[in-house]
Amino acid sequence: MAESAPKAEDYIRWATGHTHHAPPGSPPIPHDVRMELVSKPFTQNIKATGATGVSLFADPCNHPDAVGTILNFAAKQADFFPCKGLAGQTEHFNNYIAKVSTFPGFMLTFDEPICHELTHDHITRMIDDIVKSYDGVADVDISKIVKSIEGMANSIVNVIPAMPGPVIFTQMTILGNSGDPSLLLTIFYTALQLKVDKTGKRTITSPQSYIIHRKAFRVLTASLVANADKLFDLLGNGSFDDWLKGATSPGGSKLSCLEERHLDAKKET
């Protein structure tokens, strides 16, 4: 039996914090007081329109900004803002994922982990694993995935904590389909262990096992349009630029070991 379309009251419950718990899916991030989180989201095939008011939700052409508005609202409720730094974000990440997962206008289309093992010091293998994890889930420009991963590694190496520990790498993307107003939201996250090498650099340890958690949501375009007035009343104006700024971890000028090794690998091929 087909699931009924979201109604205005469903959006009201979500915005006011009365939504039921998220359905079972990927396990929550394990709690570790040393754990840091780094985020480098990106977009593809979408363009900001600068729309405001009800048209933000009523016109499908404006839905990239509408999705950014929704995600920013979820981030505020979960107090999840990677732009503030790497420490202290992990504890809010689970709440953010749960909030996004329960938005009535998003349909969960994919939610599966994939296990990998890094048995040597070739960090490019991990990059390849993350790139391949998009296969069958989302059609994404590989160069954007790699740039995002390298940016996350750069953020890690430019922050020196008292004691290196586990780190969450999270990629969040808003993808548009060429010639089609529908959008796909993906959230991939990987838990890794860091250490300090002899030169003082922070590096990803090997061997280690890691799991790439993959979630994908289809935006219910017709539902946003049908409930545009109520969504604007509840969420107000926003844009995906606002979301990108809040969801992007600070970086730095120093190259990470991952970036250096990936550059070396490119030279050798």
PDB file of C-alpha atoms in Angstrom, residues 15-212:
ATOM      1  CA  ALA A  15       9.230  21.835  13.027  1.00  0.00           C
ATOM      2  CA  THR A  16       7.963  21.919  16.617  1.00  0.00           C
ATOM      3  CA  GLY A  17       9.908  18.844  17.701  1.00  0.00           C
ATOM      4  CA  HIS A  18       6.986  16.431  17.995  1.00  0.00           C
ATOM      5  CA  THR A  19       8.045  14.039  15.241  1.00  0.00           C
ATOM      6  CA  HIS A  20       8.309  10.361  16.037  1.00  0.00           C
ATOM      7  CA  HIS A  21      11.798   8.911  16.333  1.00  0.00           C
ATOM      8  CA  ALA A  22      13.631   8.152  13.104  1.00  0.00           C
ATOM      9  CA  PRO A  23      13.116   4.639  11.704  1.00  0.00           C
ATOM     10  CA  PRO A  24      15.878   2.088  12.310  1.00  0.00           C
ATOM     11  CA  GLY A  25      18.828   2.585   9.996  1.00  0.00           C
ATOM     12  CA  SER A  26      22.546   3.133  10.216  1.00  0.00           C
ATOM     13  CA  PRO A  27      23.761   2.813  13.809  1.00  0.00           C
ATOM     14  CA  PRO A  28      24.538   6.024  15.696  1.00  0.00           C
ATOM     15  CA  ILE A  29      28.064   7.340  15.941  1.00  0.00           C
ATOM     16  CA  PRO A  30      29.712   5.795  19.030  1.00  0.00           C
ATOM     17  CA  HIS A  31      30.405   8.303  21.771  1.00  0.00           C
ATOM     18  CA  ASP A  32      34.049   9.136  22.403  1.00  0.00           C
ATOM     19  CA  VAL A  33      35.065  12.318  24.196  1.00  0.00           C
ATOM     20  CA  ARG A  34      38.112  12.619  21.899  1.00  0.00           C
ATOM     21  CA  MET A  35      36.117  12.225  18.693  1.00  0.00           C
ATOM     22  CA  GLU A  36      36.168  15.141  16.266  1.00  0.00           C
ATOM     23  CA  LEU A  37      34.054  15.726  13.183  1.00  0.00           C
ATOM     24  CA  VAL A  38      35.049  17.320   9.904  1.00  0.00           C
ATOM     25  CA  SER A  39      32.593  18.205   7.159  1.00  0.00           C
ATOM     26  CA  LYS A  40      33.076  19.419   3.583  1.00  0.00           C
ATOM     27  CA  PRO A  41      29.711  19.431   1.781  1.00  0.00           C
ATOM     28  CA  PHE A  42      29.282  20.203  -1.898  1.00  0.00           C
ATOM     29  CA  THR A  43      26.562  20.690  -4.501  1.00  0.00           C
ATOM     30  CA  GLN A  44      26.168  19.623  -8.108  1.00  0.00           C
ATOM     31  CA  ASN A  45      23.902  20.776 -10.943  1.00  0.00           C
ATOM     32  CA  ILE A  46      22.106  23.321  -8.788  1.00  0.00           C
ATOM     33  CA  LYS A  47      22.084  27.105  -8.717  1.00  0.00           C
ATOM     34  CA  ALA A  48      20.863  29.557  -6.120  1.00  0.00           C
ATOM     35  CA  THR A  49      17.953  31.715  -7.235  1.00  0.00           C
ATOM     36  CA  GLY A  50      17.847  34.049  -4.240  1.00  0.00           C
ATOM     37  CA  ALA A  51      14.121  33.413  -3.895  1.00  0.00           C
ATOM     38  CA  THR A  52      12.309  34.569  -0.785  1.00  0.00           C
ATOM     39  CA  GLY A  53       8.828  34.174   0.606  1.00  0.00           C
ATOM     40  CA  VAL A  54       6.403  31.395  -0.266  1.00  0.00           C
ATOM     41  CA  SER A  55       7.928  30.989  -3.756  1.00  0.00           C
ATOM     42  CA  LEU A  56      10.977  29.444  -2.071  1.00  0.00           C
ATOM     43  CA  PHE A  57       8.866  26.288  -1.637  1.00  0.00           C
ATOM     44  CA  ALA A  58       6.096  26.864  -4.216  1.00  0.00           C
ATOM     45  CA  ASP A  59       8.388  26.990  -7.259  1.00  0.00           C
ATOM     46  CA  PRO A  60      10.446  23.813  -7.890  1.00  0.00           C
ATOM     47  CA  CYS A  61      13.150  25.939  -9.530  1.00  0.00           C
ATOM     48  CA  ASN A  62      13.850  27.381  -6.062  1.00  0.00           C
ATOM     49  CA  HIS A  63      14.038  24.037  -4.287  1.00  0.00           C
ATOM     50  CA  PRO A  64      17.837  23.952  -3.989  1.00  0.00           C
ATOM     51  CA  ASP A  65      17.531  26.946  -1.666  1.00  0.00           C
ATOM     52  CA  ALA A  66      14.470  25.384  -0.037  1.00  0.00           C
ATOM     53  CA  VAL A  67      16.464  22.237   0.787  1.00  0.00           C
ATOM     54  CA  GLY A  68      19.254  24.396   2.195  1.00  0.00           C
ATOM     55  CA  THR A  69      16.668  26.159   4.358  1.00  0.00           C
ATOM     56  CA  ILE A  70      15.344  22.825   5.638  1.00  0.00           C
ATOM     57  CA  LEU A  71      18.824  21.517   6.434  1.00  0.00           C
ATOM     58  CA  ASN A  72      19.795  24.735   8.179  1.00  0.00           C
ATOM     59  CA  PHE A  73      16.649  24.523  10.320  1.00  0.00           C
ATOM     60  CA  ALA A  74      17.547  20.932  11.267  1.00  0.00           C
ATOM     61  CA  ALA A  75      21.093  22.043  12.097  1.00  0.00           C
ATOM     62  CA  LYS A  76      19.822  24.808  14.391  1.00  0.00           C
ATOM     63  CA  GLN A  77      17.574  22.398  16.269  1.00  0.00           C
ATOM     64  CA  ALA A  78      20.451  19.911  16.663  1.00  0.00           C
ATOM     65  CA  ASP A  79      23.058  22.650  17.318  1.00  0.00           C
ATOM     66  CA  PHE A  80      25.158  21.068  14.575  1.00  0.00           C
ATOM     67  CA  PHE A  81      27.518  23.620  13.012  1.00  0.00           C
ATOM     68  CA  PRO A  82      30.857  22.222  11.773  1.00  0.00           C
ATOM     69  CA  CYS A  83      31.925  25.778  10.883  1.00  0.00           C
ATOM     70  CA  LYS A  84      32.511  26.348  14.612  1.00  0.00           C
ATOM     71  CA  GLY A  85      35.336  23.793  14.707  1.00  0.00           C
ATOM     72  CA  LEU A  86      36.064  20.069  14.838  1.00  0.00           C
ATOM     73  CA  ALA A  87      35.594  19.437  18.560  1.00  0.00           C
ATOM     74  CA  GLY A  88      32.168  18.996  20.121  1.00  0.00           C
ATOM     75  CA  GLN A  89      30.273  18.448  16.855  1.00  0.00           C
ATOM     76  CA  THR A  90      30.006  14.663  16.931  1.00  0.00           C
ATOM     77  CA  GLU A  91      27.578  14.645  19.847  1.00  0.00           C
ATOM     78  CA  HIS A  92      25.189  16.807  17.790  1.00  0.00           C
ATOM     79  CA  PHE A  93      25.644  14.873  14.550  1.00  0.00           C
ATOM     80  CA  ASN A  94      23.329  11.995  15.492  1.00  0.00           C
ATOM     81  CA  ASN A  95      20.559  14.442  16.364  1.00  0.00           C
ATOM     82  CA  TYR A  96      21.075  16.234  13.058  1.00  0.00           C
ATOM     83  CA  ILE A  97      20.855  12.982  11.076  1.00  0.00           C
ATOM     84  CA  ALA A  98      17.717  11.978  12.970  1.00  0.00           C
ATOM     85  CA  LYS A  99      16.120  15.374  12.328  1.00  0.00           C
ATOM     86  CA  VAL A 100      16.907  15.290   8.614  1.00  0.00           C
ATOM     87  CA  SER A 101      15.718  11.657   8.359  1.00  0.00           C
ATOM     88  CA  THR A 102      12.289  12.520   9.755  1.00  0.00           C
ATOM     89  CA  PHE A 103      11.553  15.526   7.538  1.00  0.00           C
ATOM     90  CA  PRO A 104       8.210  14.653   5.849  1.00  0.00           C
ATOM     91  CA  GLY A 105       9.322  16.080   2.501  1.00  0.00           C
ATOM     92  CA  PHE A 106      12.350  13.774   2.243  1.00  0.00           C
ATOM     93  CA  MET A 107      11.966  10.136   1.217  1.00  0.00           C
ATOM     94  CA  LEU A 108      14.769   7.838   2.372  1.00  0.00           C
ATOM     95  CA  THR A 109      15.828   5.871  -0.715  1.00  0.00           C
ATOM     96  CA  PHE A 110      19.082   4.330   0.477  1.00  0.00           C
ATOM     97  CA  ASP A 111      20.494   3.519   3.910  1.00  0.00           C
ATOM     98  CA  GLU A 112      23.291   0.969   3.958  1.00  0.00           C
ATOM     99  CA  PRO A 113      26.772   0.728   5.461  1.00  0.00           C
ATOM    100  CA  ILE A 114      29.681  -0.710   3.527  1.00  0.00           C
ATOM    101  CA  CYS A 115      32.728  -2.174   5.319  1.00  0.00           C
ATOM    102  CA  HIS A 116      36.346  -1.717   4.251  1.00  0.00           C
ATOM    103  CA  GLU A 117      39.763  -2.522   5.638  1.00  0.00           C
ATOM    104  CA  LEU A 118      42.878  -0.395   5.202  1.00  0.00           C
ATOM    105  CA  THR A 119      45.761  -2.837   5.506  1.00  0.00           C
ATOM    106  CA  HIS A 120      48.612  -0.665   4.234  1.00  0.00           C
ATOM    107  CA  ASP A 121      49.760   2.910   4.148  1.00  0.00           C
ATOM    108  CA  HIS A 122      48.264   3.736   0.740  1.00  0.00           C
ATOM    109  CA  ILE A 123      45.686   6.327   1.739  1.00  0.00           C
ATOM    110  CA  THR A 124      44.523   6.643  -1.871  1.00  0.00           C
ATOM    111  CA  ARG A 125      42.812   3.263  -1.392  1.00  0.00           C
ATOM    112  CA  MET A 126      40.513   4.882   1.147  1.00  0.00           C
ATOM    113  CA  ILE A 127      39.701   7.687  -1.291  1.00  0.00           C
ATOM    114  CA  ASP A 128      38.862   5.077  -3.930  1.00  0.00           C
ATOM    115  CA  ASP A 129      36.604   3.258  -1.453  1.00  0.00           C
ATOM    116  CA  ILE A 130      34.660   6.433  -0.691  1.00  0.00           C
ATOM    117  CA  VAL A 131      34.359   7.290  -4.394  1.00  0.00           C
ATOM    118  CA  LYS A 132      33.112   3.757  -5.200  1.00  0.00           C
ATOM    119  CA  SER A 133      30.586   3.919  -2.360  1.00  0.00           C
ATOM    120  CA  TYR A 134      28.580   6.393  -4.455  1.00  0.00           C
ATOM    121  CA  ASP A 135      28.039   3.772  -7.181  1.00  0.00           C
ATOM    122  CA  GLY A 136      24.366   2.922  -7.449  1.00  0.00           C
ATOM    123  CA  VAL A 137      23.465   5.616  -4.908  1.00  0.00           C
ATOM    124  CA  ALA A 138      24.154   8.945  -6.594  1.00  0.00           C
ATOM    125  CA  ASP A 139      25.684  10.147  -9.857  1.00  0.00           C
ATOM    126  CA  VAL A 140      28.371  12.498  -8.569  1.00  0.00           C
ATOM    127  CA  ASP A 141      31.344  14.200 -10.190  1.00  0.00           C
ATOM    128  CA  ILE A 142      34.347  12.208  -8.899  1.00  0.00           C
ATOM    129  CA  SER A 143      36.571  15.298  -8.792  1.00  0.00           C
ATOM    130  CA  LYS A 144      34.140  16.927  -6.341  1.00  0.00           C
ATOM    131  CA  ILE A 145      34.184  13.881  -4.071  1.00  0.00           C
ATOM    132  CA  VAL A 146      37.984  13.817  -4.027  1.00  0.00           C
ATOM    133  CA  LYS A 147      38.265  17.561  -3.450  1.00  0.00           C
ATOM    134  CA  SER A 148      35.881  17.225  -0.499  1.00  0.00           C
ATOM    135  CA  ILE A 149      37.899  14.356   1.029  1.00  0.00           C
ATOM    136  CA  GLU A 150      41.170  16.235   0.608  1.00  0.00           C
ATOM    137  CA  GLY A 151      39.574  19.291   2.191  1.00  0.00           C
ATOM    138  CA  MET A 152      38.516  17.239   5.210  1.00  0.00           C
ATOM    139  CA  ALA A 153      42.044  15.889   5.612  1.00  0.00           C
ATOM    140  CA  ASN A 154      43.370  19.437   5.353  1.00  0.00           C
ATOM    141  CA  SER A 155      41.053  20.534   8.168  1.00  0.00           C
ATOM    142  CA  ILE A 156      42.311  17.721  10.391  1.00  0.00           C
ATOM    143  CA  VAL A 157      46.014  18.414   9.928  1.00  0.00           C
ATOM    144  CA  ASN A 158      45.588  22.130  10.634  1.00  0.00           C
ATOM    145  CA  VAL A 159      44.126  21.531  14.095  1.00  0.00           C
ATOM    146  CA  ILE A 160      46.360  20.103  16.831  1.00  0.00           C
ATOM    147  CA  PRO A 161      44.417  18.543  19.733  1.00  0.00           C
ATOM    148  CA  ALA A 162      45.858  17.500  23.067  1.00  0.00           C
ATOM    149  CA  MET A 163      45.512  13.849  22.057  1.00  0.00           C
ATOM    150  CA  PRO A 164      44.748  12.511  18.545  1.00  0.00           C
ATOM    151  CA  GLY A 165      41.770  10.212  18.452  1.00  0.00           C
ATOM    152  CA  PRO A 166      38.930   9.057  16.190  1.00  0.00           C
ATOM    153  CA  VAL A 167      37.513  11.390  13.553  1.00  0.00           C
ATOM    154  CA  ILE A 168      34.282  11.395  11.580  1.00  0.00           C
ATOM    155  CA  PHE A 169      34.567  12.368   7.903  1.00  0.00           C
ATOM    156  CA  THR A 170      31.149  13.431   6.602  1.00  0.00           C
ATOM    157  CA  GLN A 171      30.213  14.381   3.056  1.00  0.00           C
ATOM    158  CA  MET A 172      26.816  15.951   2.538  1.00  0.00           C
ATOM    159  CA  THR A 173      25.650  16.757  -0.977  1.00  0.00           C
ATOM    160  CA  ILE A 174      22.663  18.328  -2.682  1.00  0.00           C
ATOM    161  CA  LEU A 175      22.430  17.000  -6.229  1.00  0.00           C
ATOM    162  CA  GLY A 176      20.219  18.281  -9.024  1.00  0.00           C
ATOM    163  CA  ASN A 177      19.190  16.347 -12.117  1.00  0.00           C
ATOM    164  CA  SER A 178      19.798  18.137 -15.385  1.00  0.00           C
ATOM    165  CA  GLY A 179      16.464  19.213 -16.898  1.00  0.00           C
ATOM    166  CA  ASP A 180      14.557  17.902 -13.874  1.00  0.00           C
ATOM    167  CA  PRO A 181      13.662  19.974 -10.779  1.00  0.00           C
ATOM    168  CA  SER A 182      13.912  16.944  -8.456  1.00  0.00           C
ATOM    169  CA  LEU A 183      16.822  16.804  -6.037  1.00  0.00           C
ATOM    170  CA  LEU A 184      18.733  14.142  -4.158  1.00  0.00           C
ATOM    171  CA  LEU A 185      20.312  14.686  -0.747  1.00  0.00           C
ATOM    172  CA  THR A 186      23.112  12.337   0.307  1.00  0.00           C
ATOM    173  CA  ILE A 187      24.921  12.035   3.632  1.00  0.00           C
ATOM    174  CA  PHE A 188      27.960   9.754   3.805  1.00  0.00           C
ATOM    175  CA  TYR A 189      30.074   9.453   6.943  1.00  0.00           C
ATOM    176  CA  THR A 190      33.150   7.407   7.877  1.00  0.00           C
ATOM    177  CA  ALA A 191      34.800   6.900  11.270  1.00  0.00           C
ATOM    178  CA  LEU A 192      38.614   6.818  11.169  1.00  0.00           C
ATOM    179  CA  GLN A 193      41.430   6.593  13.692  1.00  0.00           C
ATOM    180  CA  LEU A 194      44.231   9.170  13.709  1.00  0.00           C
ATOM    181  CA  LYS A 195      47.754   9.112  15.103  1.00  0.00           C
ATOM    182  CA  VAL A 196      50.755  11.456  15.140  1.00  0.00           C
ATOM    183  CA  ASP A 197      53.694  10.264  13.055  1.00  0.00           C
ATOM    184  CA  LYS A 198      57.382  10.900  13.708  1.00  0.00           C
ATOM    185  CA  THR A 199      57.309  14.240  11.906  1.00  0.00           C
ATOM    186  CA  GLY A 200      54.473  15.466  14.108  1.00  0.00           C
ATOM    187  CA  LYS A 201      51.797  15.212  11.416  1.00  0.00           C
ATOM    188  CA  ARG A 202      48.406  13.728  12.106  1.00  0.00           C
ATOM    189  CA  THR A 203      47.776  10.771   9.823  1.00  0.00           C
ATOM    190  CA  ILE A 204      45.209   8.032   9.302  1.00  0.00           C
ATOM    191  CA  THR A 205      46.325   4.779  10.893  1.00  0.00           C
ATOM    192  CA  SER A 206      46.675   1.484   9.100  1.00  0.00           C
ATOM    193  CA  PRO A 207      45.711  -1.243   9.379  1.00  0.00           C
ATOM    194  CA  GLN A 208      42.163  -0.381  10.379  1.00  0.00           C
ATOM    195  CA  SER A 209      38.618  -1.343   9.534  1.00  0.00           C
ATOM    196  CA  TYR A 210      36.180   1.393   8.698  1.00  0.00           C
ATOM    197  CA  ILE A 211      32.552   1.586   7.669  1.00  0.00           C
ATOM    198  CA  ILE A 212      31.146   4.105   5.220  1.00  0.00           C
TER     199      ILE A 212
END
